Short mmCIF file of C-alpha atoms and ligand atoms in Angstrom, two decimals:
data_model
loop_
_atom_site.label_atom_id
_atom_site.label_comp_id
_atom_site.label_asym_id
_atom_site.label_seq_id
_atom_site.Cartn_x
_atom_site.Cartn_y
_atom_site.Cartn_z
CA UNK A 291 -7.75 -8.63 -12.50
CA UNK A 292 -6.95 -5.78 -10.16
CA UNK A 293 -7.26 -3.93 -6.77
CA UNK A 294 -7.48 -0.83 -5.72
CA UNK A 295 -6.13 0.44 -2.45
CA UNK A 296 -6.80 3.80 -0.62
CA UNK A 297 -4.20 6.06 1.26
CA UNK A 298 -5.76 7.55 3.59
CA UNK A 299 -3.69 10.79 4.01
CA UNK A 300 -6.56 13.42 4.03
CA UNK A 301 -6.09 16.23 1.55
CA UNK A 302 -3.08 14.18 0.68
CA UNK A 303 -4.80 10.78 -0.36
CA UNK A 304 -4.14 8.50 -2.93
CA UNK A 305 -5.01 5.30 -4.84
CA UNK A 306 -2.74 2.49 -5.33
CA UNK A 307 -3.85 0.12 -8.48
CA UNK A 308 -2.51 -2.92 -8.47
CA UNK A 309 -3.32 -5.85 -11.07
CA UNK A 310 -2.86 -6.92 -14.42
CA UNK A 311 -1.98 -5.08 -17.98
CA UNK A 312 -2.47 -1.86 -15.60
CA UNK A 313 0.00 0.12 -17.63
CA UNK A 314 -2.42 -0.23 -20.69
CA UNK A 315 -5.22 1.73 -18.64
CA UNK A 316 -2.22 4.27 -17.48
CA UNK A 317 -3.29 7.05 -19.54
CA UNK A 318 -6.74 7.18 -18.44
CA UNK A 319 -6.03 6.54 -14.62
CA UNK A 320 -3.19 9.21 -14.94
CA UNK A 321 -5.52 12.26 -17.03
CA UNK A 322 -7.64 13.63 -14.41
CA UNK A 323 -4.26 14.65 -12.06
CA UNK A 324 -3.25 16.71 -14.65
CA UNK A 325 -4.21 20.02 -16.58
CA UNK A 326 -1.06 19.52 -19.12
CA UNK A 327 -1.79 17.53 -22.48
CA UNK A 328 2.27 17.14 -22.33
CA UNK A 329 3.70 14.93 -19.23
CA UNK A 330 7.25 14.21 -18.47
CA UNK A 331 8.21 11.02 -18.18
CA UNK A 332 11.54 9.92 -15.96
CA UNK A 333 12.66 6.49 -16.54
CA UNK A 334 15.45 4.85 -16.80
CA UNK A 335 17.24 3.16 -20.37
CA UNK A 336 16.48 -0.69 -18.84
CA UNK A 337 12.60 -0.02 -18.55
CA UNK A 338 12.64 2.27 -21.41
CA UNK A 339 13.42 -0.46 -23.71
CA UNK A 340 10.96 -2.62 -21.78
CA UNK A 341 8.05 -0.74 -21.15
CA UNK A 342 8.02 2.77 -21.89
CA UNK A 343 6.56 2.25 -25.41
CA UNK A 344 3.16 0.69 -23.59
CA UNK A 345 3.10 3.71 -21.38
CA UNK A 346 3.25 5.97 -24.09
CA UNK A 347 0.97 4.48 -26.08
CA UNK A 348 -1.45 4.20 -23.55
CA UNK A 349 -1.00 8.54 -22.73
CA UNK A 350 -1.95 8.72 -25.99
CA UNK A 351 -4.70 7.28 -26.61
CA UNK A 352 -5.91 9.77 -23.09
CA UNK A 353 -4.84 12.61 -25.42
CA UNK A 354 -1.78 12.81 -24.05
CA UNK A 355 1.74 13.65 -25.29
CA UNK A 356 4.63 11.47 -22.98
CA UNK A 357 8.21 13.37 -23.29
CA UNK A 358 10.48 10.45 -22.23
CA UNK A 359 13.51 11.42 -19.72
CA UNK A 360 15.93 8.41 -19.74
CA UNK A 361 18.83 8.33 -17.07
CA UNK A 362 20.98 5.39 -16.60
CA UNK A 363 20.05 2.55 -14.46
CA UNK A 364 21.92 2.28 -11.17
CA UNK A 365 22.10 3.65 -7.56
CA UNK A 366 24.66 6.31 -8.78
CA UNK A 367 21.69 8.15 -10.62
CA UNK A 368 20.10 8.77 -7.14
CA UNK A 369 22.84 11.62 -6.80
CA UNK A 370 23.31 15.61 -6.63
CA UNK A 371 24.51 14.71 -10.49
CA UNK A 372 21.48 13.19 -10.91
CA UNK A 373 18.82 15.23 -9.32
CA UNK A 374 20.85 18.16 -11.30
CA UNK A 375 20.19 16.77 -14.60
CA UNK A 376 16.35 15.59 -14.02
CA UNK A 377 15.36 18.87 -12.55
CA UNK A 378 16.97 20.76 -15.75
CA UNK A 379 15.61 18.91 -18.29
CA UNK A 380 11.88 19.18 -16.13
CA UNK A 381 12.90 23.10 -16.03
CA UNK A 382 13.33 23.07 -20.45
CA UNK A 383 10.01 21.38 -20.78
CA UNK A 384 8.80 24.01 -18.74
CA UNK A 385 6.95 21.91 -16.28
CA UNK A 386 4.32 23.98 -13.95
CA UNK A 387 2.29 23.57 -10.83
CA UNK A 388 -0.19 22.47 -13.09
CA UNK A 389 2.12 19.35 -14.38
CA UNK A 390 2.35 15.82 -13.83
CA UNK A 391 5.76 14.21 -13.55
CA UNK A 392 5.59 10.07 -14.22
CA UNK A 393 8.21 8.13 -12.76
CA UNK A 394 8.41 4.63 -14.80
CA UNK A 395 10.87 2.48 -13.06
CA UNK A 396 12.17 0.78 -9.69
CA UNK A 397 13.04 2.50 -6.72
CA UNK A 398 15.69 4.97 -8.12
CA UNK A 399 13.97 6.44 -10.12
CA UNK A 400 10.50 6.58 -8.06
CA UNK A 401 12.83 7.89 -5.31
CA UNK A 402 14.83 10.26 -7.62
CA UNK A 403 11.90 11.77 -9.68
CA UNK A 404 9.85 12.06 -6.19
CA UNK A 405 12.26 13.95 -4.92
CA UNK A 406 13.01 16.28 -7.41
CA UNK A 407 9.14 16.80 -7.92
CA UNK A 408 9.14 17.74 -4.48
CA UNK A 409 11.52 20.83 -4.54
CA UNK A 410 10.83 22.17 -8.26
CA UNK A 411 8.80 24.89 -7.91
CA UNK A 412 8.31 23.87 -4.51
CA UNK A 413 6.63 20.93 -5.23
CA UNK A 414 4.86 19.73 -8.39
CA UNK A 415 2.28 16.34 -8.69
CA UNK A 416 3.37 13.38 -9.07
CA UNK A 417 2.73 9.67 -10.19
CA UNK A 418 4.62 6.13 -9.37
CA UNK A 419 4.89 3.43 -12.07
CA UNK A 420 6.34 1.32 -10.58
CA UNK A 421 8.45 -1.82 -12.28
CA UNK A 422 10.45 -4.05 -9.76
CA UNK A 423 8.44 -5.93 -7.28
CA UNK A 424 10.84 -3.69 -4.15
CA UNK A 425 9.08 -0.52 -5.73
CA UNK A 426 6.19 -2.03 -6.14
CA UNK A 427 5.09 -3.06 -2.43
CA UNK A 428 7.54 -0.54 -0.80
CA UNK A 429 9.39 2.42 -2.58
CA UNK A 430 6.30 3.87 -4.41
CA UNK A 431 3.93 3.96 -1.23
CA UNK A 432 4.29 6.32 1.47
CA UNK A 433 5.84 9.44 0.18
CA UNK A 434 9.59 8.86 1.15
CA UNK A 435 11.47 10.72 -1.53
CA UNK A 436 15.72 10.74 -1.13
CA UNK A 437 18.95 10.99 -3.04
CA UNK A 438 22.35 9.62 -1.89
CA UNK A 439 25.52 11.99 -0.37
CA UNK A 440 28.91 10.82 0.00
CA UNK A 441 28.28 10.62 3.55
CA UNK A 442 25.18 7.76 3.16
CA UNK A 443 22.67 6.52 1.52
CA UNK A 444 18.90 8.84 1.37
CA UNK A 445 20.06 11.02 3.28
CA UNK A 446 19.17 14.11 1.43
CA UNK A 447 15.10 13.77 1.30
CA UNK A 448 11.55 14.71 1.81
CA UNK A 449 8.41 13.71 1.98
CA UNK A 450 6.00 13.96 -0.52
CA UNK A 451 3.23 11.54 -1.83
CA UNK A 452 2.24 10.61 -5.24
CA UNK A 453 -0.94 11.62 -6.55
CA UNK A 454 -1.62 7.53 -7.74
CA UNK A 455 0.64 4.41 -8.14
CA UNK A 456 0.16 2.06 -10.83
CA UNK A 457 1.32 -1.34 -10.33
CA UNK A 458 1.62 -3.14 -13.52
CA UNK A 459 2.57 -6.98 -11.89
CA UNK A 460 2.97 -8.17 -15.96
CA UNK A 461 6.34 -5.94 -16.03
CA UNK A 462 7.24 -7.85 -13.33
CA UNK A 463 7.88 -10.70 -16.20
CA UNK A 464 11.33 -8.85 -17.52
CA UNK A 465 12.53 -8.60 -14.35
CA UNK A 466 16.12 -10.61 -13.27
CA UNK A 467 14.88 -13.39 -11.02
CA UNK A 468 17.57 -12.26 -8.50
CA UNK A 469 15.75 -8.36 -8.11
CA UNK A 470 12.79 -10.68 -8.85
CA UNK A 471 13.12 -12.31 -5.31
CA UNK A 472 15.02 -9.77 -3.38
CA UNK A 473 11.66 -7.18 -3.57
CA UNK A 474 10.08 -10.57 -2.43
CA UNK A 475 11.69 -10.20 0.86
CA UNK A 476 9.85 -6.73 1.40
CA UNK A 477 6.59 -8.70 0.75
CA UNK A 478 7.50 -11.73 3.53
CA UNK A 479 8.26 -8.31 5.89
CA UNK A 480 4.56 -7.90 5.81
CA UNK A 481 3.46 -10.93 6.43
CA UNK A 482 6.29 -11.35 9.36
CA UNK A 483 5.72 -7.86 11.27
CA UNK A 484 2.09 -8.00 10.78
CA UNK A 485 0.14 -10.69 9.03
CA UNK A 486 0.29 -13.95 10.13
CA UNK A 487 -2.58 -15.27 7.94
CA UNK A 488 -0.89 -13.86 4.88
CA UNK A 489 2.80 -15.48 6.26
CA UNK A 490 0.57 -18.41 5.88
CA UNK A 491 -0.35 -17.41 2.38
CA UNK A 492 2.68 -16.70 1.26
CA UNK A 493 4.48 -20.32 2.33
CA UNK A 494 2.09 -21.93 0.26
CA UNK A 495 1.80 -19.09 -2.97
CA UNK A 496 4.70 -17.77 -3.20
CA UNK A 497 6.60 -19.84 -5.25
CA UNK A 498 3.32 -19.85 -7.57
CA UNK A 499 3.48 -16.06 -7.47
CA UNK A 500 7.09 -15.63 -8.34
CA UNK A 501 6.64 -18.26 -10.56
CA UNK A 502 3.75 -16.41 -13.36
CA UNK A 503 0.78 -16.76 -11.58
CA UNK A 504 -0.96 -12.81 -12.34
CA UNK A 505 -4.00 -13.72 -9.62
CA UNK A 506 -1.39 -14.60 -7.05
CA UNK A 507 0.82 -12.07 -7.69
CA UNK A 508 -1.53 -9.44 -7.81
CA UNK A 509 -2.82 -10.41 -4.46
CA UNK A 510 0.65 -10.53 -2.93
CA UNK A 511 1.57 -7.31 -4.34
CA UNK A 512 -2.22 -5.68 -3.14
CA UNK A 513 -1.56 -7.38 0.20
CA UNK A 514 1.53 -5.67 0.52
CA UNK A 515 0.26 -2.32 -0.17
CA UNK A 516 -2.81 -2.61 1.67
CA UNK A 517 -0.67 -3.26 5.24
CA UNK A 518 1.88 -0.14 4.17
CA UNK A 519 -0.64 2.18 2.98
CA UNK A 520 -2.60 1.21 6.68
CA UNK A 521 0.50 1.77 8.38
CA UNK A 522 1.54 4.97 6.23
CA UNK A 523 -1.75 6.54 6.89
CA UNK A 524 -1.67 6.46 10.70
CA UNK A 525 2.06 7.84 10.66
CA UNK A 526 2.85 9.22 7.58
CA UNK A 527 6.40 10.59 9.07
CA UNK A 528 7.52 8.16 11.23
CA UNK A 529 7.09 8.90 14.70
CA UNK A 530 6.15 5.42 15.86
CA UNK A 531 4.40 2.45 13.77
CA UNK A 532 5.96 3.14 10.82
CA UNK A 533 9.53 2.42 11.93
CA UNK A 534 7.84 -1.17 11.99
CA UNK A 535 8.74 -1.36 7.89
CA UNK A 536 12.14 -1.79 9.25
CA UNK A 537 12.02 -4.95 10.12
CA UNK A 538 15.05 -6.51 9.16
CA UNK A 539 17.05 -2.79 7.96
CA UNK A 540 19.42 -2.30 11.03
CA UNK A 541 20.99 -5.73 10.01
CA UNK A 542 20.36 -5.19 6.75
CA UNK A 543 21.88 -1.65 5.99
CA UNK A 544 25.19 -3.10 7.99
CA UNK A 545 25.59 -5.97 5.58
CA UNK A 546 25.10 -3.60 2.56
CA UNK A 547 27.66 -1.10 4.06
CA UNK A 548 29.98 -4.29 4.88
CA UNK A 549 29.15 -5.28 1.69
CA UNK A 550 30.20 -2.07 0.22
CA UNK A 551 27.11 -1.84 -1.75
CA UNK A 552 28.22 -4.23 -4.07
CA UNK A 553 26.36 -6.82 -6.13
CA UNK A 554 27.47 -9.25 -3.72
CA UNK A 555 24.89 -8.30 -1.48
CA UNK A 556 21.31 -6.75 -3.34
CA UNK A 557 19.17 -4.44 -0.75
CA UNK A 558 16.15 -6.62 -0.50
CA UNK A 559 18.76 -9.75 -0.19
CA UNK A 560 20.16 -7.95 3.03
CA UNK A 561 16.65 -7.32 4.25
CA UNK A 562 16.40 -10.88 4.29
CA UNK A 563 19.21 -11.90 6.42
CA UNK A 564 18.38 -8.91 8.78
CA UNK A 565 14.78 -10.25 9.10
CA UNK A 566 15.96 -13.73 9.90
CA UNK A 567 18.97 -12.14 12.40
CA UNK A 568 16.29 -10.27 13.97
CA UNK A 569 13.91 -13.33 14.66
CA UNK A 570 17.37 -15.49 16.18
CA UNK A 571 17.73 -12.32 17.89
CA UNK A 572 14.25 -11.92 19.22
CA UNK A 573 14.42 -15.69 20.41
CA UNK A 574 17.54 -15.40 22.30
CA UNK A 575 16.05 -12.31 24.23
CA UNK A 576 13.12 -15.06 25.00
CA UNK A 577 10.98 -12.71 23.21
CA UNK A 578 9.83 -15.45 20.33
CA UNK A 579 9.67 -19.17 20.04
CA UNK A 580 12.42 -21.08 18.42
CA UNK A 581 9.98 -22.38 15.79
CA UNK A 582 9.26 -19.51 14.66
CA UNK A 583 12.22 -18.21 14.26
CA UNK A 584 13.35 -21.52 12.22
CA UNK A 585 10.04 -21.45 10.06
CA UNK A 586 10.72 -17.53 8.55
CA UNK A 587 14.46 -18.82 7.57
CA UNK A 588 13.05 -21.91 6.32
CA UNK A 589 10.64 -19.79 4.16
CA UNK A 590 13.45 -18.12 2.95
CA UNK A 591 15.78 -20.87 1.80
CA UNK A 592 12.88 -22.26 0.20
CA UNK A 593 12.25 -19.22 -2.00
CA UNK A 594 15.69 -18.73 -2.60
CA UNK A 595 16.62 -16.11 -0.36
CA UNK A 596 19.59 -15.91 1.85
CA UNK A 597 18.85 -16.04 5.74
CA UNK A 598 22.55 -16.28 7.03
CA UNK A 599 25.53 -14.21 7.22
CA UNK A 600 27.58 -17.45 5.83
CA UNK A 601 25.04 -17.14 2.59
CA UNK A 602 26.98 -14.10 1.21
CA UNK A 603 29.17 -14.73 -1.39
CA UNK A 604 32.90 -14.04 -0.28
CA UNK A 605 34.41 -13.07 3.11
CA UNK A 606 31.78 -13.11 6.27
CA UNK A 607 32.27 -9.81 7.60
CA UNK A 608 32.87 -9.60 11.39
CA UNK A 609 30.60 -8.80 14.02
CA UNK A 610 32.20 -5.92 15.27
CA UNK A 611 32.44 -4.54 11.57
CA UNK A 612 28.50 -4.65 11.33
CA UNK A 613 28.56 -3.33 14.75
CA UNK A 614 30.94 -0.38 13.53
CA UNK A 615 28.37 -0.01 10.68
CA UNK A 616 25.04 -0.09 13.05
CA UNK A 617 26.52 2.85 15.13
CA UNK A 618 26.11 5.09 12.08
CA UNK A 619 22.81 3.81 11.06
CA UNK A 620 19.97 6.53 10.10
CA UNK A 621 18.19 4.53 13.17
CA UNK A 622 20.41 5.66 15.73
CA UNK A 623 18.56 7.96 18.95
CA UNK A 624 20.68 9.21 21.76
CA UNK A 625 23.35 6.85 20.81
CA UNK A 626 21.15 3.73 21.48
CA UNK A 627 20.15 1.23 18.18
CA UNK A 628 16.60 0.96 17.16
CA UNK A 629 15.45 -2.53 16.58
CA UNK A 630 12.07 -4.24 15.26
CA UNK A 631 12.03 -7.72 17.48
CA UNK A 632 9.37 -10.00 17.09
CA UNK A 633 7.05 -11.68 19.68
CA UNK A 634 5.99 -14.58 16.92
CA UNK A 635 5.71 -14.19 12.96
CA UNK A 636 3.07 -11.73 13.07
CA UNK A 637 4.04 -9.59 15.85
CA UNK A 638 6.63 -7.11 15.37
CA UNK A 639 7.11 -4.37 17.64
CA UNK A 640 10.40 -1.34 17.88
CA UNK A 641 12.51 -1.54 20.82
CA UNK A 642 15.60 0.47 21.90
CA UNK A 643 16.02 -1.74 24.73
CA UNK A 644 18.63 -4.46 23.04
CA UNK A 645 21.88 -5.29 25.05
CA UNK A 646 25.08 -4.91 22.43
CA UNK A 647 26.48 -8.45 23.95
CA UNK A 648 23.22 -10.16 22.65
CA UNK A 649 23.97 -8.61 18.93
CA UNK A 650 27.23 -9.66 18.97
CA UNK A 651 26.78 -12.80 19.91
CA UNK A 652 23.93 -13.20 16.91
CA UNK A 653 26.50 -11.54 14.70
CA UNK A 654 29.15 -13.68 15.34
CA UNK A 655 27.02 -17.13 15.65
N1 LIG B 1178 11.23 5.46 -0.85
C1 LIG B 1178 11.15 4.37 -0.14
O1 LIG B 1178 10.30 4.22 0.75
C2 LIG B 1178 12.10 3.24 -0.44
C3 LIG B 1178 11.89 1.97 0.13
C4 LIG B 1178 12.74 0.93 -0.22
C5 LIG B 1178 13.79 1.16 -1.12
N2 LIG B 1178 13.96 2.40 -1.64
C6 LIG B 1178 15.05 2.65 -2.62
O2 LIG B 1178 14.76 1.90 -3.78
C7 LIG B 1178 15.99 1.70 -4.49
C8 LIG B 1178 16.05 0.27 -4.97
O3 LIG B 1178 14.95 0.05 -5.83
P1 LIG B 1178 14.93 -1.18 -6.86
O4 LIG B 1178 15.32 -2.41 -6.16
O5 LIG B 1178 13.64 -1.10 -7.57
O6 LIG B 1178 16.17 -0.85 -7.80
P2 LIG B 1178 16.34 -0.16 -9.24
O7 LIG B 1178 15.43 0.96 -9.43
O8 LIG B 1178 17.81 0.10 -9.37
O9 LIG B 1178 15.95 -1.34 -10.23
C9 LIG B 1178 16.73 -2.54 -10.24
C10 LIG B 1178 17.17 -2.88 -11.66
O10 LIG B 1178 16.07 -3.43 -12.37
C11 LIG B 1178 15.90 -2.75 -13.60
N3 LIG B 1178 14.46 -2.82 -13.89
C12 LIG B 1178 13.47 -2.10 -13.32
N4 LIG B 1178 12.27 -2.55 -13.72
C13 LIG B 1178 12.51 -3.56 -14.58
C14 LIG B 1178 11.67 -4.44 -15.30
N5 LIG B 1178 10.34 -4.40 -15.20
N6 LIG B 1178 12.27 -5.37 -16.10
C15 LIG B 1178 13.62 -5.46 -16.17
N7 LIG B 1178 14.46 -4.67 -15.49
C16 LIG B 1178 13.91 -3.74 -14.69
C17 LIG B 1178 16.46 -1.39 -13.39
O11 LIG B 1178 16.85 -0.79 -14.59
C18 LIG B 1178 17.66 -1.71 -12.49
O12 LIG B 1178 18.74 -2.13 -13.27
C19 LIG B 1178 17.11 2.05 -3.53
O13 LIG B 1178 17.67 3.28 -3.94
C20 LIG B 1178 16.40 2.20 -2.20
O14 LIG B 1178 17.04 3.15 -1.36
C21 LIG B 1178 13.13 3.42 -1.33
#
């Protein structure tokens, strides 16, 4: 049970391959991008007691030698500290132009090891593994590679695309239910910026998905990937369409940084309330209907998700705080905020054309 999904990016094209017991076939999908027998591999200790015995099995029996490179879990390892430690260890195993660097793990370490692939030796191959369902159906596709600085979050980055992603959905079975269901929320983002059949889809699977079933997972997960990697490949660097995969981030970014990044408040969590805030928001511009509006949050409740300010554990923060915290957003052009608004589930589109009143008033509601 799998799928395989192009990215169509010219000389820069890739497969995405998405299914079940995918890391087993890893070695053999992963052999002809490489002309070293010997390929790092960047994880972090989490997955490493999970998975990375399957994956190196599996090189093996390619004829290939894994060297593991275990960091410790966390946002903090997507730092200068970080980056520092992955590209010297890369540097002692003498990794070439003619390497392969495998990053086994959820978005840090996808975003981490992309990164520093990127700039060794001006840029060296490499491969996504991904393990949470977030990297999965967003971090590993598209090429966007970033560390952290003191002064925010990715904000020291580049592009540069994997030669393949392998999406195992089985490792998905370790994973905490609560990073379980906050990647979940990027998969409803496709369905509510884009796909109104697969909205559809997911209101009646999802629970089944997130629940064990492979075939529905896989498909949610391939789904995903097939409406990025369409997206991706007619603006790889995000001039226009692509700022669509933001759906929900203005928000959601605000309540992370009100938040202060904490556990109170997971990314893919905030996503969620920014996608739902963005739909109340859309409907008070008389942009969307009401219903739909009330039928995305009622999706959400019913997975699990939160879809309210007031569903954050501890102190609401204020609407002029998450207004403080939107005016320093990555999204911000000639002083003026960046919003995806929806015309209907299904029908995103970016507007910088939002009065400030009408936030605050959705903030504050
Ligand atoms: N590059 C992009 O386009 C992009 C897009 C979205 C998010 N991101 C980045 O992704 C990062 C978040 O990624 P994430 O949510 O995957 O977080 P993560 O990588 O921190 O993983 C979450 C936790 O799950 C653990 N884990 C991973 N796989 C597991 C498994 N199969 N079983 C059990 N535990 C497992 C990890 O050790 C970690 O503790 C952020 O840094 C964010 O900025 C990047």
């Amino acid at each position: 049970m799998s799928d395989i999904i192009s990215v169509g990016l010219g000389s820069r094209a890739y497969e995405i391959h998405a299914g079940v017991s995918m890391l087993h076939r890893a070695g053999g999908l992963l052999k002809p991008f490489t002309r070293a027998t010997t390929l790092p591999v960047v994880t972090d200790e989490h997955v490493a007691k999970l998975h990375l015995g399957t994956l190196l099995d599996s090189l093996r029996g390619a004829g290939l030698t894994g060297k593991p490179i275990i960091l410790p879990p966390g946002e903090a390892t997507k730092s200068f500290a970080g980056l520092e430690r992955l590209c010297g260890e890369l540097l002692d195993m003498g990794i070439d132009r003619g390497g392969l660097v495998v990053a086994l793990g959820g978005g840090v370490i996808g975003d981490l090891t992309g990164f520093a692939a990127g700039v060794l030796k001006r840029g060296v191959a490499f491969a996504q593994v991904p393990t949470t369902l977030l990297a999965q159906v967003d971090s590993s596709v598209g090429g966007k590679t970033a560390i952290n600085a003191r002064q925010g979050k990715n904000l020291v980055g580049l592009f540069h695309q994997p030669r393949i992603v392998i999406a195992d959905v089985g490792l998905l079975a370790t994973l905490p239910r609560r990073e379980l269901l906050a990647g979940y929320a990027e998969v409803v983002k496709y369905g509510a910026l884009g796909d109104a059949d697969f909205f559809d889809w997911l209101e009646s699977s999802a629970a089944a998905a997130l629940g064990g079933d492979e075939a529905a997972l896989t498909h949610a997960v391939a789904q995903s990937c097939r409406m990025k990697a369409a997206i991706v490949a007619r603006d790889e660097r995000e001039t226009g369409e692509r700022a669509l995969l933001n759906l929900g981030h203005t928000f959601g970014h605000a309540l992370e940084a009100a938040t202060g990044f904490s556990d109170r408040l997971l990314h893919g969590e905030g996503v969620a309330i920014g996608m739902a805030l963005a739909f109340r928001l859309s409907q008070k511009l008389g942009l969307c209907p009401g219903q739909d509006a009330e039928r995305f949050a009622r999706h959400l409740k019913a997975m699990g998700l939160p879809a309210a300010i007031s569903d954050i554990p501890g102190p609401c923060p204020t609407a002029e705080e998450l207004l403080g915290h939107m005016a320093h957003d990555k999204k911000v052009a000639d002083g003026r905020l960046t919003f995806i608004l929806l015309r209907g589930i299904g029908r995103a589109f970016v507007t910088s054309d939002v009065p400030v009143d009408a936030v605050r008033d959705i903030l504050a509601a």
